[in-house]
Coordinates of C-alpha atoms in Angstrom, one line a residue:
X1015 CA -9.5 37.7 -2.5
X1016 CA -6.1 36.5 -3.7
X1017 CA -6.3 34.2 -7.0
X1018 CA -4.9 31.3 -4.8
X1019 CA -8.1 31.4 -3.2
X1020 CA -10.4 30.3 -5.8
X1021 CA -9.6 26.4 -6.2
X1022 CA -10.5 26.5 -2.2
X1023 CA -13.8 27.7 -2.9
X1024 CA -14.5 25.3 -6.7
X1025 CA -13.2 21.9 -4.6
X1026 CA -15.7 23.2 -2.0
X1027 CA -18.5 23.3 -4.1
X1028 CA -18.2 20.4 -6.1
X1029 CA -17.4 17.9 -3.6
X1030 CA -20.8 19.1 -1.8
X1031 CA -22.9 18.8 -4.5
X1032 CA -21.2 15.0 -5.3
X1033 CA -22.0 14.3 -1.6
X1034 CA -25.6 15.2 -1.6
X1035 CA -26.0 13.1 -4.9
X1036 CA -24.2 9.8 -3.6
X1037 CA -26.4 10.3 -0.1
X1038 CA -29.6 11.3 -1.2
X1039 CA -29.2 8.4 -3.4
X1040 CA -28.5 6.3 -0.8
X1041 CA -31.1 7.1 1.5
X1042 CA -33.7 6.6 -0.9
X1043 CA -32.4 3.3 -1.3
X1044 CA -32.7 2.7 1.8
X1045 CA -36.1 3.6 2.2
X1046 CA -36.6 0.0 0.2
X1047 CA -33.7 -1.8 1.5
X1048 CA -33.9 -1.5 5.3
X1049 CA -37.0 -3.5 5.6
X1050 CA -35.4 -7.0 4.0
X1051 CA -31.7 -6.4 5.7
X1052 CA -30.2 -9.1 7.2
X1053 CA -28.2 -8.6 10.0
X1054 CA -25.0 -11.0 10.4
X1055 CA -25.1 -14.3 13.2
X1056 CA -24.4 -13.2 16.6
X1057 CA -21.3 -15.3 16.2
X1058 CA -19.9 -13.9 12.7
X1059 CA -18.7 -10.7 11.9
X1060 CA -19.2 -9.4 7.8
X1061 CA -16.1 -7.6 6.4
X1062 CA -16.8 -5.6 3.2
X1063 CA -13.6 -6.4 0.9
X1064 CA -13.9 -4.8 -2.5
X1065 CA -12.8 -7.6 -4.4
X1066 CA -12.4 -11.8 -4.1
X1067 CA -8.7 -12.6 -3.8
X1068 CA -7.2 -13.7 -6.5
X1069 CA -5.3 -16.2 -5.1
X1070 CA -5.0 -17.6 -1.3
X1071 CA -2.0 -20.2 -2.0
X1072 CA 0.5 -17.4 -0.5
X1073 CA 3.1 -18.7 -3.3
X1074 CA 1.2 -17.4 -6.1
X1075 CA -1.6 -14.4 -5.0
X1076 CA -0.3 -10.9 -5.3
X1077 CA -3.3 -8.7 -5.1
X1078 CA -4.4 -6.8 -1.5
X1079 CA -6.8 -9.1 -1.0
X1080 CA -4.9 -12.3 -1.4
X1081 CA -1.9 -11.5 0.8
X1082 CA -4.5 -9.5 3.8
X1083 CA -6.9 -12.4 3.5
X1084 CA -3.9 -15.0 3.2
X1085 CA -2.1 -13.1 6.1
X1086 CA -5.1 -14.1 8.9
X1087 CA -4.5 -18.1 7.5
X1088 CA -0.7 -18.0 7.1
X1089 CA 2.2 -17.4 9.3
X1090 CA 5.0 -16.0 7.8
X1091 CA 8.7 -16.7 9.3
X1092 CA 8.9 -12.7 10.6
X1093 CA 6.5 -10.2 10.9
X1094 CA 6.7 -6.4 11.0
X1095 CA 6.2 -3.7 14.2
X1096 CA 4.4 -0.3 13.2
X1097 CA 8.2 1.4 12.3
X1098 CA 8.4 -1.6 9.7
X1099 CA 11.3 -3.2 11.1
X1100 CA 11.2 -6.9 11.3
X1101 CA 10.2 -8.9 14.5
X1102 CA 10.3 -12.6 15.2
X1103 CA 7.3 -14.9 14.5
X1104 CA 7.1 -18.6 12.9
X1105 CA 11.3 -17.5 13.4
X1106 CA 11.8 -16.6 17.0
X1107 CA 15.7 -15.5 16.3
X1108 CA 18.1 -15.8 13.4
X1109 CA 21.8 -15.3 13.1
X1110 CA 23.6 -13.4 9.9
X1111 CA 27.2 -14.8 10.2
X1112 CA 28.1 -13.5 6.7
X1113 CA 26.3 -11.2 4.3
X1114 CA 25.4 -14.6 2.3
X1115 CA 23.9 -16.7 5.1
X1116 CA 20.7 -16.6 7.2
X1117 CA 19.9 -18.6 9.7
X1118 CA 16.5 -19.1 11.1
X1119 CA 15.4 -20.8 14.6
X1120 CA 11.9 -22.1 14.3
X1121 CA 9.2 -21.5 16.9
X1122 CA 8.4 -25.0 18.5
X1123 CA 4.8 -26.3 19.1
X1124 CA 3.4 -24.7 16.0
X1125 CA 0.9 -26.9 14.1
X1126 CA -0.8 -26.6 11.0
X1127 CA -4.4 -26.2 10.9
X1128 CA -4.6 -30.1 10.0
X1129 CA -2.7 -30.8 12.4
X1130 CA 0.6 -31.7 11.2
X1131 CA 3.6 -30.1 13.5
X1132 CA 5.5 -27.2 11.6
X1133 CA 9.1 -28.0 10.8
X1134 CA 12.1 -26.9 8.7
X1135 CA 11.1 -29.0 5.8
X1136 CA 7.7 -27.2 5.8
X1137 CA 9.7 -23.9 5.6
X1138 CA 12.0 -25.3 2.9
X1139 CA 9.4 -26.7 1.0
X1140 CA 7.6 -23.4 0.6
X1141 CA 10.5 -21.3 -1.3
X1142 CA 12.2 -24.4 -2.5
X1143 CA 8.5 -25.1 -4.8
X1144 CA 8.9 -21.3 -6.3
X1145 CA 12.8 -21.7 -6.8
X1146 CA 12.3 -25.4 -8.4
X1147 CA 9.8 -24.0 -10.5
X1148 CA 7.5 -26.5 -8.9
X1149 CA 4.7 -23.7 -8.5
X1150 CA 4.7 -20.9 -11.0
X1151 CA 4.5 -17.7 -9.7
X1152 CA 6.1 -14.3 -10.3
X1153 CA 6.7 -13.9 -6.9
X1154 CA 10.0 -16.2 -7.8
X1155 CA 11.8 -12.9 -9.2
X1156 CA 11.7 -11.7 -5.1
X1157 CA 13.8 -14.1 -3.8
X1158 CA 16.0 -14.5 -7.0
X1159 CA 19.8 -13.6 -4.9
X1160 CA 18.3 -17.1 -3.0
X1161 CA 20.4 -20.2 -4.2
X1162 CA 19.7 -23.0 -2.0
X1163 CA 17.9 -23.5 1.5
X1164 CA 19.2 -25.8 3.9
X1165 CA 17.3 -27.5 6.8
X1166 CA 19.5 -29.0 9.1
X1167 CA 17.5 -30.3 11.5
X1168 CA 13.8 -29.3 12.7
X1169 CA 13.9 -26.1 13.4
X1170 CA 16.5 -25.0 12.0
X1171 CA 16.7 -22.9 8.4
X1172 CA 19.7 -21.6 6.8
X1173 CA 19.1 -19.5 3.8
X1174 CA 22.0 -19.3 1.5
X1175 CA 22.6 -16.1 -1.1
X1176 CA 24.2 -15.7 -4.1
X1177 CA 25.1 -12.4 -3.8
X1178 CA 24.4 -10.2 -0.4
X1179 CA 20.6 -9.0 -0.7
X1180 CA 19.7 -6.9 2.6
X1181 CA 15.8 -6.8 1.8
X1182 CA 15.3 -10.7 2.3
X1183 CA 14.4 -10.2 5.6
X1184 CA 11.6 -8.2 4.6
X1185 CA 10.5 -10.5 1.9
X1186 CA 10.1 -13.2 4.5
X1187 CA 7.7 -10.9 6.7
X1188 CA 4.2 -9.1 7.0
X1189 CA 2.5 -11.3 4.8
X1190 CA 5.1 -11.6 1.7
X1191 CA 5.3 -15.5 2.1
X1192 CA 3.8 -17.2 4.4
X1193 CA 4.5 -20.8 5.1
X1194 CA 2.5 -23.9 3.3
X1195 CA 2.7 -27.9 4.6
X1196 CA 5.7 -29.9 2.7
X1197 CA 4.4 -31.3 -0.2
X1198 CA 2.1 -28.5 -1.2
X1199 CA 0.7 -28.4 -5.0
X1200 CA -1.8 -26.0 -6.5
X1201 CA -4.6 -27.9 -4.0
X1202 CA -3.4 -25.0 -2.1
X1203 CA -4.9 -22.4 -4.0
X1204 CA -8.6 -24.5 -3.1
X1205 CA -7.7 -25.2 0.5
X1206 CA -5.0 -23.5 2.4
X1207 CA -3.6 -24.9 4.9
X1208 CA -1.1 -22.4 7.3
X1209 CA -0.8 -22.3 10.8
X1210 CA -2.2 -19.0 11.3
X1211 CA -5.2 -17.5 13.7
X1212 CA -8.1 -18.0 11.4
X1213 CA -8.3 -21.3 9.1
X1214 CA -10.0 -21.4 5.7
X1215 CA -13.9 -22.6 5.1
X1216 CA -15.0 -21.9 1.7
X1217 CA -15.1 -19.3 -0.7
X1218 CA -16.9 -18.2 -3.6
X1219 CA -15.6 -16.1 -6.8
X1220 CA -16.6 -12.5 -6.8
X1221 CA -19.7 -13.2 -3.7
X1222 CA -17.5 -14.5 -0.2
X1223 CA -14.3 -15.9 1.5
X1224 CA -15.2 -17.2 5.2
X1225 CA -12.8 -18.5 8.2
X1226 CA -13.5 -19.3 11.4
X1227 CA -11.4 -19.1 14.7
X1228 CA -8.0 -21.6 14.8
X1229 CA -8.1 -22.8 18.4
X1230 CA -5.3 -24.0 18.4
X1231 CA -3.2 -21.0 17.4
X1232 CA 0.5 -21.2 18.6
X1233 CA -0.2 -17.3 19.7
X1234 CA -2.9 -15.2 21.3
X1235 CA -6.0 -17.3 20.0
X1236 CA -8.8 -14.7 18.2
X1237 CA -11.7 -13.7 19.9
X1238 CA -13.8 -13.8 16.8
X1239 CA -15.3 -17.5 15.8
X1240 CA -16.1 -16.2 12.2
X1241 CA -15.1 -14.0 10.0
X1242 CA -17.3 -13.7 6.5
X1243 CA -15.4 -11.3 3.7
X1244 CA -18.2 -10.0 1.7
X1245 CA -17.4 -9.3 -2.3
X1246 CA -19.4 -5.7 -2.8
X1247 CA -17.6 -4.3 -5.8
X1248 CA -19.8 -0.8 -5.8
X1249 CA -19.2 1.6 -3.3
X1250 CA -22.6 3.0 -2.7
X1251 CA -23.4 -0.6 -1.6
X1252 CA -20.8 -0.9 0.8
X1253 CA -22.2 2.6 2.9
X1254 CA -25.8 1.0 2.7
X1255 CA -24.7 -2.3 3.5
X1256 CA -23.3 -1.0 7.0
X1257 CA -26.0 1.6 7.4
X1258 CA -28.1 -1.4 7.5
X1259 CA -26.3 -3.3 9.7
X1260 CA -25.8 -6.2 7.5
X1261 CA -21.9 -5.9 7.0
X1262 CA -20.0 -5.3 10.2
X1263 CA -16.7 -3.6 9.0
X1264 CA -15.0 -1.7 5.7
X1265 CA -11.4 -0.7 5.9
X1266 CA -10.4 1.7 3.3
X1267 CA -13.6 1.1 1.1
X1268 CA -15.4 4.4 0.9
X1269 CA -15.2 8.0 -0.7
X1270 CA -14.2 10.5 2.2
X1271 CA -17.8 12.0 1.7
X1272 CA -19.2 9.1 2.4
X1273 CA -16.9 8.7 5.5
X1274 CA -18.1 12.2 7.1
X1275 CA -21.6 11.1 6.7
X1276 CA -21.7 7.3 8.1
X1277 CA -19.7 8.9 11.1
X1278 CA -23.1 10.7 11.6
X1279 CA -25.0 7.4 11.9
X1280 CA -24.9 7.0 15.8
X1281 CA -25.1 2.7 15.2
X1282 CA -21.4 3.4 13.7
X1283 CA -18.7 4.4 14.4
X1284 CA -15.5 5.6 12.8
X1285 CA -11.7 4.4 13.4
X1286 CA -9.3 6.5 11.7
X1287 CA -4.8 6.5 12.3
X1288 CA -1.8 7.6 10.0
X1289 CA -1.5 5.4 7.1
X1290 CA 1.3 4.6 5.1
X1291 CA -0.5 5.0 1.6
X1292 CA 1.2 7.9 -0.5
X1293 CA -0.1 9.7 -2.9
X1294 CA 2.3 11.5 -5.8
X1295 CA 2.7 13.5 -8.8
X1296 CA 5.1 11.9 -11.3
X1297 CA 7.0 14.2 -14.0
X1298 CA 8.6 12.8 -17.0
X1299 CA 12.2 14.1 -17.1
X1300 CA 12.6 13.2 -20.4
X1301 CA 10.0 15.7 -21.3
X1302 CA 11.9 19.1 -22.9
X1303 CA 10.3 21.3 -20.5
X1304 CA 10.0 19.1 -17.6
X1305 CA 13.7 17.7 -17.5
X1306 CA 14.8 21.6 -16.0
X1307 CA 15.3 20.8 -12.3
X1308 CA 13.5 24.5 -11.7
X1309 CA 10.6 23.9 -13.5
X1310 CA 9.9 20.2 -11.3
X1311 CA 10.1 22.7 -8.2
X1312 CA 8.3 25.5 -9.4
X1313 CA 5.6 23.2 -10.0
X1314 CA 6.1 21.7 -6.4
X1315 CA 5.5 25.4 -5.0
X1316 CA 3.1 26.3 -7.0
X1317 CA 0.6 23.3 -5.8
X1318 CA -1.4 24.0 -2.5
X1319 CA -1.8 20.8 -0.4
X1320 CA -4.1 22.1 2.1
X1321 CA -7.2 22.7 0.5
X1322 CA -7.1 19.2 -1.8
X1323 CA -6.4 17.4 1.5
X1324 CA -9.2 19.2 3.6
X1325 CA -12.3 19.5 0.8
X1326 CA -11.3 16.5 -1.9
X1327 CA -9.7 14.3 1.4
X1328 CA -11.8 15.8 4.4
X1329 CA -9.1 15.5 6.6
X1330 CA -8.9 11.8 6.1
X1331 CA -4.9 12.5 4.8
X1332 CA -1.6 14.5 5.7
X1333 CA 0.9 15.8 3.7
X1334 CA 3.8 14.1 2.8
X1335 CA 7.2 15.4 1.9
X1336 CA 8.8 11.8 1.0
X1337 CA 7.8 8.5 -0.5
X1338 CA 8.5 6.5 2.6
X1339 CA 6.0 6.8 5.3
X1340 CA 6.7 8.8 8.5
X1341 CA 6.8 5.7 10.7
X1342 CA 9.5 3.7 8.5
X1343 CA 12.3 3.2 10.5
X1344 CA 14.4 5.0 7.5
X1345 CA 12.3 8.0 7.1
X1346 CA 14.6 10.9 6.7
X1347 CA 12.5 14.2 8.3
X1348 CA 15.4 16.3 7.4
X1349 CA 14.5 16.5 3.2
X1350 CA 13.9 19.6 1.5
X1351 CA 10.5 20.8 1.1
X1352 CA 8.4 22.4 -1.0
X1353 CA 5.5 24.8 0.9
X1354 CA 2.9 26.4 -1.1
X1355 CA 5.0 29.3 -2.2
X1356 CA 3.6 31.2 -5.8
X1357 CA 5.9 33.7 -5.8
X1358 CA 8.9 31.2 -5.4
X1359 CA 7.3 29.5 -8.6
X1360 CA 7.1 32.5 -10.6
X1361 CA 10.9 33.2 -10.0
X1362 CA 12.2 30.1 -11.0
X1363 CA 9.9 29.8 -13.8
X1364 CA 11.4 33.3 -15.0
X1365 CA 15.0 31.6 -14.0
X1366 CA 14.2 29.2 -16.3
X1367 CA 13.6 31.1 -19.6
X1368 CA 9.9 30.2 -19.0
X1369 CA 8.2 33.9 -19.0
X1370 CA 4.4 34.5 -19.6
X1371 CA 3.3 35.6 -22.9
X1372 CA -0.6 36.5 -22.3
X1373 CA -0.3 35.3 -19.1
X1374 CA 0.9 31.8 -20.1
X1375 CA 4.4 30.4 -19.9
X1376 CA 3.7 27.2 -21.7
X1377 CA 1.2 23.9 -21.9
X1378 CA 1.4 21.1 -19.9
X1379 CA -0.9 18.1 -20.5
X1380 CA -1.8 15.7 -17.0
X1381 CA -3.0 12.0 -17.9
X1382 CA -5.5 10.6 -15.2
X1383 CA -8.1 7.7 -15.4
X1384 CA -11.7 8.1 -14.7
X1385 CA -12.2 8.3 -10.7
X1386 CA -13.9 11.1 -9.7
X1387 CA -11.6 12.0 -6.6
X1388 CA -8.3 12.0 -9.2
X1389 CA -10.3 13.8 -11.5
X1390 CA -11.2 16.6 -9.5
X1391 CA -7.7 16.7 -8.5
X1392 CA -6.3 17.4 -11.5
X1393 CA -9.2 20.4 -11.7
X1394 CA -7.8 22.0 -8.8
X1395 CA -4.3 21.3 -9.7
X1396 CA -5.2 23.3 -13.1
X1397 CA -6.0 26.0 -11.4
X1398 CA -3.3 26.8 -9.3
X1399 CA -0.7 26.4 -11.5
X1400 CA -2.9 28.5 -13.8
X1401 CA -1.7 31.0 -11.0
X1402 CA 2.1 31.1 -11.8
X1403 CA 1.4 30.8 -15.8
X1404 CA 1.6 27.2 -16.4
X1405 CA -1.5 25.8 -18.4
X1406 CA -2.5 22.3 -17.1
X1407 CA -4.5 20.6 -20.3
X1408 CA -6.3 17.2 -18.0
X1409 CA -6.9 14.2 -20.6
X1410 CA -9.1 11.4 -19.0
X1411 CA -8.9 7.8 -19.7
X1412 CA -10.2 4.0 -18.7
X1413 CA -7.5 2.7 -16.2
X1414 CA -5.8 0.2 -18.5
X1415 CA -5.6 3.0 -21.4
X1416 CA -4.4 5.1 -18.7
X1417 CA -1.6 3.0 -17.1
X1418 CA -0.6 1.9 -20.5
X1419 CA 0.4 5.1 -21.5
X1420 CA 2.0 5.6 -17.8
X1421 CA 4.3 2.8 -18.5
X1422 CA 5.2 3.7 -22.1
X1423 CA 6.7 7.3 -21.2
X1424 CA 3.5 8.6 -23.1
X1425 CA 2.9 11.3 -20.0
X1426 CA 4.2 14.7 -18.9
X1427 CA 2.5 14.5 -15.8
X1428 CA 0.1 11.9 -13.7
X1429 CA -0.6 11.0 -10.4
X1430 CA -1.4 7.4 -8.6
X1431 CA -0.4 6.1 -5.1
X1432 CA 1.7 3.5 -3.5
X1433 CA 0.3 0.9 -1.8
X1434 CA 2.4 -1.0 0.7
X1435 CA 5.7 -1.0 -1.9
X1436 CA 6.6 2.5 0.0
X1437 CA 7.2 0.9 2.9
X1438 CA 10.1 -0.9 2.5
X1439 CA 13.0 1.6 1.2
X1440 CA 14.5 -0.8 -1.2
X1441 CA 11.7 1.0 -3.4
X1442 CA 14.2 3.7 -4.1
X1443 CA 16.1 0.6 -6.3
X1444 CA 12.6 -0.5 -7.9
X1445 CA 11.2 3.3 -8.5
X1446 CA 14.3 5.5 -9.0
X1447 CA 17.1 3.0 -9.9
X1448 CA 18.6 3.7 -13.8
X1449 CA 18.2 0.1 -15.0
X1450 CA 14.6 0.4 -13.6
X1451 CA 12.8 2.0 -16.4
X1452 CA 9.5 0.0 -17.6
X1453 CA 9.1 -3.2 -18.2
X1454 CA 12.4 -3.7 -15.6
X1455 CA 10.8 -1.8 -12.8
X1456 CA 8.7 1.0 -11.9
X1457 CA 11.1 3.9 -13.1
X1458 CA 8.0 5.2 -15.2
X1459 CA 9.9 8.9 -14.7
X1460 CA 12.6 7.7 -16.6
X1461 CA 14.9 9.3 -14.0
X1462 CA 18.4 8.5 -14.4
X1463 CA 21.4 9.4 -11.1
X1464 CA 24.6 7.9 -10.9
X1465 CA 25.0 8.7 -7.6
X1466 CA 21.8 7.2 -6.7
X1467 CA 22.2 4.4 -8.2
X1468 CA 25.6 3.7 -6.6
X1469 CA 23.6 4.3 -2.8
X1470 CA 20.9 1.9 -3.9
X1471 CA 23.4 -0.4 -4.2
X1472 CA 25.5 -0.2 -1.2
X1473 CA 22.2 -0.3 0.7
X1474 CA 21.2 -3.2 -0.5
X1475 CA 24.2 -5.2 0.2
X1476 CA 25.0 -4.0 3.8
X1477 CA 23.1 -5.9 7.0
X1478 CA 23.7 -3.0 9.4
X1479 CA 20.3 -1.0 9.1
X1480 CA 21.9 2.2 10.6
X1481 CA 24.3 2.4 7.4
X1482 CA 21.1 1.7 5.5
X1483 CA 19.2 4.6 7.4
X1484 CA 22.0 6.5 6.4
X1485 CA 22.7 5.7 2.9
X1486 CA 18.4 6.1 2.5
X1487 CA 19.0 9.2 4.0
X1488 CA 20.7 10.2 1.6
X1489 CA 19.0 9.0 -1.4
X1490 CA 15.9 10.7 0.2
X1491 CA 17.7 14.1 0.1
X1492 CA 18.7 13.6 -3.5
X1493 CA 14.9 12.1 -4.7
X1494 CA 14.0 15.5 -2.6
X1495 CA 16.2 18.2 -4.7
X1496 CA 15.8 16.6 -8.1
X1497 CA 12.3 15.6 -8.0
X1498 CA 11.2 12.7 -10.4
X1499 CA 7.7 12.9 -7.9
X1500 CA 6.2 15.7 -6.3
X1501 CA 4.7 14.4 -3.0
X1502 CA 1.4 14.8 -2.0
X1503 CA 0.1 13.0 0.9
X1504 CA -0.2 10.1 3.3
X1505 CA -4.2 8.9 3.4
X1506 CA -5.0 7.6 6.3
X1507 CA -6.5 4.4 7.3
X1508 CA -10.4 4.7 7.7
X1509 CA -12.3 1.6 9.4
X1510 CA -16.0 2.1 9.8
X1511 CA -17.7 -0.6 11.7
X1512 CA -21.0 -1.2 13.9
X1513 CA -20.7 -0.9 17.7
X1514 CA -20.8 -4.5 18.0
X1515 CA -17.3 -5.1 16.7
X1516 CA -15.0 -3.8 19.8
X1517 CA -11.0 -3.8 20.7
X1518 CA -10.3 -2.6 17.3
X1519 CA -6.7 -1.4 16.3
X1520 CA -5.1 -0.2 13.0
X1521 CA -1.2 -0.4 12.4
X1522 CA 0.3 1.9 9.0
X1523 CA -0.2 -0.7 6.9
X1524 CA -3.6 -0.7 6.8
X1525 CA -4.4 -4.6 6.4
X1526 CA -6.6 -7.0 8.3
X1527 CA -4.6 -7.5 11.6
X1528 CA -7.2 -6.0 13.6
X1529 CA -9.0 -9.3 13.1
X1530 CA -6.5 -10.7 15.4
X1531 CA -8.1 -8.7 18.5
X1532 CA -11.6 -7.8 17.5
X1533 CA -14.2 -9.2 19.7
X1534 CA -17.9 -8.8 19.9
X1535 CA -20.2 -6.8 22.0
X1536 CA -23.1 -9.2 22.2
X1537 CA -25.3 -6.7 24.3
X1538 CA -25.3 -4.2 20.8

């Protein structure tokens, strides 16, 4: 048996015995629970959602669960397709006559769930109350190259720049901002009011958030007449609650174990598709050993994907060799990468100055916080760089003690994920950029390129997205040789629901659009 073997055959175990643990726990529970379940009203469907939104005034709320939630009540002025360009919506055209001026052409016949017709001023109002300062939000730092908006007539918008900012298009889209009544306060935050497919009933902190069906929806109406998003923090909970048939659906809510073993349940069934959340290994290139360009890719070769994806993942993720996802319309597939390749790690290392004394080259130390799945991880990762002589210390903390240190510099190694920011490639400004560093942005590498830096910037200023595919391109092939992050994978998105809920689809993003279409099978 070659040594690479052996992490193979540890993940394997572990993750077996943590799956017999969580189930047999939850089927005794539900030796007690079954009997008092109660099963949702033939005319509402349960969601499980992990947490309450924070906020569902689209201004203000920046968490998942605001802007998903927020998405199905709101209408922003553009959406996004499933290559994350942006389409028409609210905005069924707009003209660019100069790298300073947008101008929007409203959809006509739109109405807000009160009634009230949508118009320019509505639009107006919205950013207007973040750039006035009227509603305090942090969300006013986005549209910061805005100075004024203009509304020349109905439906008509004309947003004008202060210096030429290619990403507002995507900061009007996909649920970045949608669009409140004129006049809007912080009532909002109570009652929303948008013009989207679902309108707002009540909600309660930490226990619910219900909507029910807009018939009047300027689209495709929804099929569903209610939709009740149920707070279950734990995720035990969450597998018995739709074992029981009390909750309907969970989207990217469960361990992959518990995933394998619902799909098992024949009153479920399993939805899986590509998803664009990415998973990475971050070096500090600051660090004294870690700021030698060999050593970043020795430890690239030396890490086997394959068995972390298929025995801590079960399948339920693919390998990714850049931070954007595959579907972006900027992905470059041309990058170098970095198979699993010992020997290649070993020679570098050696390259490097870094040979083995007593089999070890030198210590490094990986931060991670306390969930089980990063955990073990880190246990696997420590034993295949073990392989090429490289001794991986693992120090656990709390999340906030964690991410503290994260954001400090206080790391020569950790690993977290991307959620949704990797899908627009102005992240290469925001993640890479040299004036990025923490609390500025989300440089937590401290990685510092000139010449990247100088491609950030003509991207963002250019409209004509195939000299921005190019320019990313090029970053991408840069981020790829000089690796600040060591890519891991793309999860997918996992939506279990009961056979009730029918006409379900899942785009990359992984949010709550398949609400839109969902209908229910009343004869289940």
């Amino acid at each position: 048996m070659s040594s690479g073997s052996g992490p193979v055959l540890c993940a394997d175990a572990l993750i077996s015995r943590l799956t017999s643990l969580v189930f047999c726990a939850a089927l005794l529970c539900l030796l007690f629970a079954t009997s008092c379940a109660r099963r949702p009203d033939s005319d509402t469907v349960v969601m499980i959602i992990e947490s309450s939104p924070t906020n569902l005034d689209p201004r203000v709320g920046l968490d998942a669960q605001s802007e998903r939630v927020g998405s199905l009540i709101f209408d922003d002025l553009l959406t996004r397709d499933d290559h994350f360009n942006v389409q028409p919506w609210l905005a069924e055209s707009w003209d660019i006559p100069n790298a300073l001026t947008y101008v929007f052409h409203l959809r006509h016949g739109v109405r807000f769930h009160d009634g009230r017709p949508l118009t320019s001023r509505d639009v107006k109002w919205t950013f207007d109350s973040l750039l006035q300062g009227k509603i305090l939000s942090t969300k006013t730092n986005v549209y910061r190259f805005v100075d004024h908006i203009d509304a020349p007539d109905d439906f008509t918008v004309i947003f004008r720049l202060k210096e030429p900012f290619a990403t507002l298009l995507w900061n009007l889209s996909g649920g970045a901002m949608g669009i409140v009544p004129y006049g809007s306060g912080k009532e909002v935050t109570l009652h929303p009011i948008g013009t989207g497919p679902f309108r707002f009933v009540s909600a309660q902190q930490d226990k619910e958030v219900i909507l029910e069906r807009n018939p009047d929806f300027w689209g495709e109406p929804a099929h569903l007449q209610r939709v009740r998003f149920a707070v279950v923090p734990d995720t035990t909970t969450r597998a018995l609650e739709l074992r029981k048939g009390s909750a309907d659906l969970a989207i990217n809510a469960l361990t992959s174990d518990m995933v394998v073993a619902l799909g098992r349940d024949p009153k479920l069934q399993v939805l899986t598709a590509p998803g664009s959340i990415y998973a990475y290994l971050a070096l500090n290139v600051r660090d004294p050993i870690l700021k030698d360009v060999r050593v970043r890719q020795a430890l690239a070769y030396a890490i086997d994907r394959r068995p972390l994806i298929h025995y801590v993942w079960r399948d339920l993720a693919l390998p990714a060799a850049n931070i954007l996802p595959v579907q972006s319309w900027a992905y470059a597939s041309d990058v170098p990468q970095y198979s699993y390749d010992p020997d290649h790690a070993r020679e570098l290392l050696d390259n490097a100055g870094h040979r083995p004394i007593n089999g070890v080259r030198f210590h490094l130390t990986m931060k991670t916080s306390t969930e089980e799945s990063t955990r073990l991880m880190a246990a696997v990762l420590q034993q295949q760089l073990r392989d090429v002589g490289v001794a991986l210390d693992i120090r656990t903390y709390e999340f906030a003690t964690f991410f503290s240190d994260v954001t400090k510099g206080a790391f020569q190694l950790y690993s977290l994920r991307w959620i949704g920011g990797n899908e627009d490639p102005d992240i290469f400004e925001y993640a890479f950029a040299s004036d990025k560093f923490p609390p500025k942005g989300a440089n937590r590498s401290y990685y510092s390129n000139p010449h990247l830096d100088q491609l950030v910037e003509e991207a963002r200023k250019t409209t004509d997205q195939q000299t921005r595919k190019r320019l990313y391109g090029n970053i991408q092939h840069i981020l790829a040789t000089d690796l600040p992050y060591i890519n891991l994978w793309y999860f997918d998105n996992v939506l279990v629901h009961t056979r009730r809920v029918t006409s379900l689809t899942l785009n990359p993003s992984g949010n709550y659009d398949f609400l839109r279409t969902a209908a229910l099978d009343r004869m289940q």
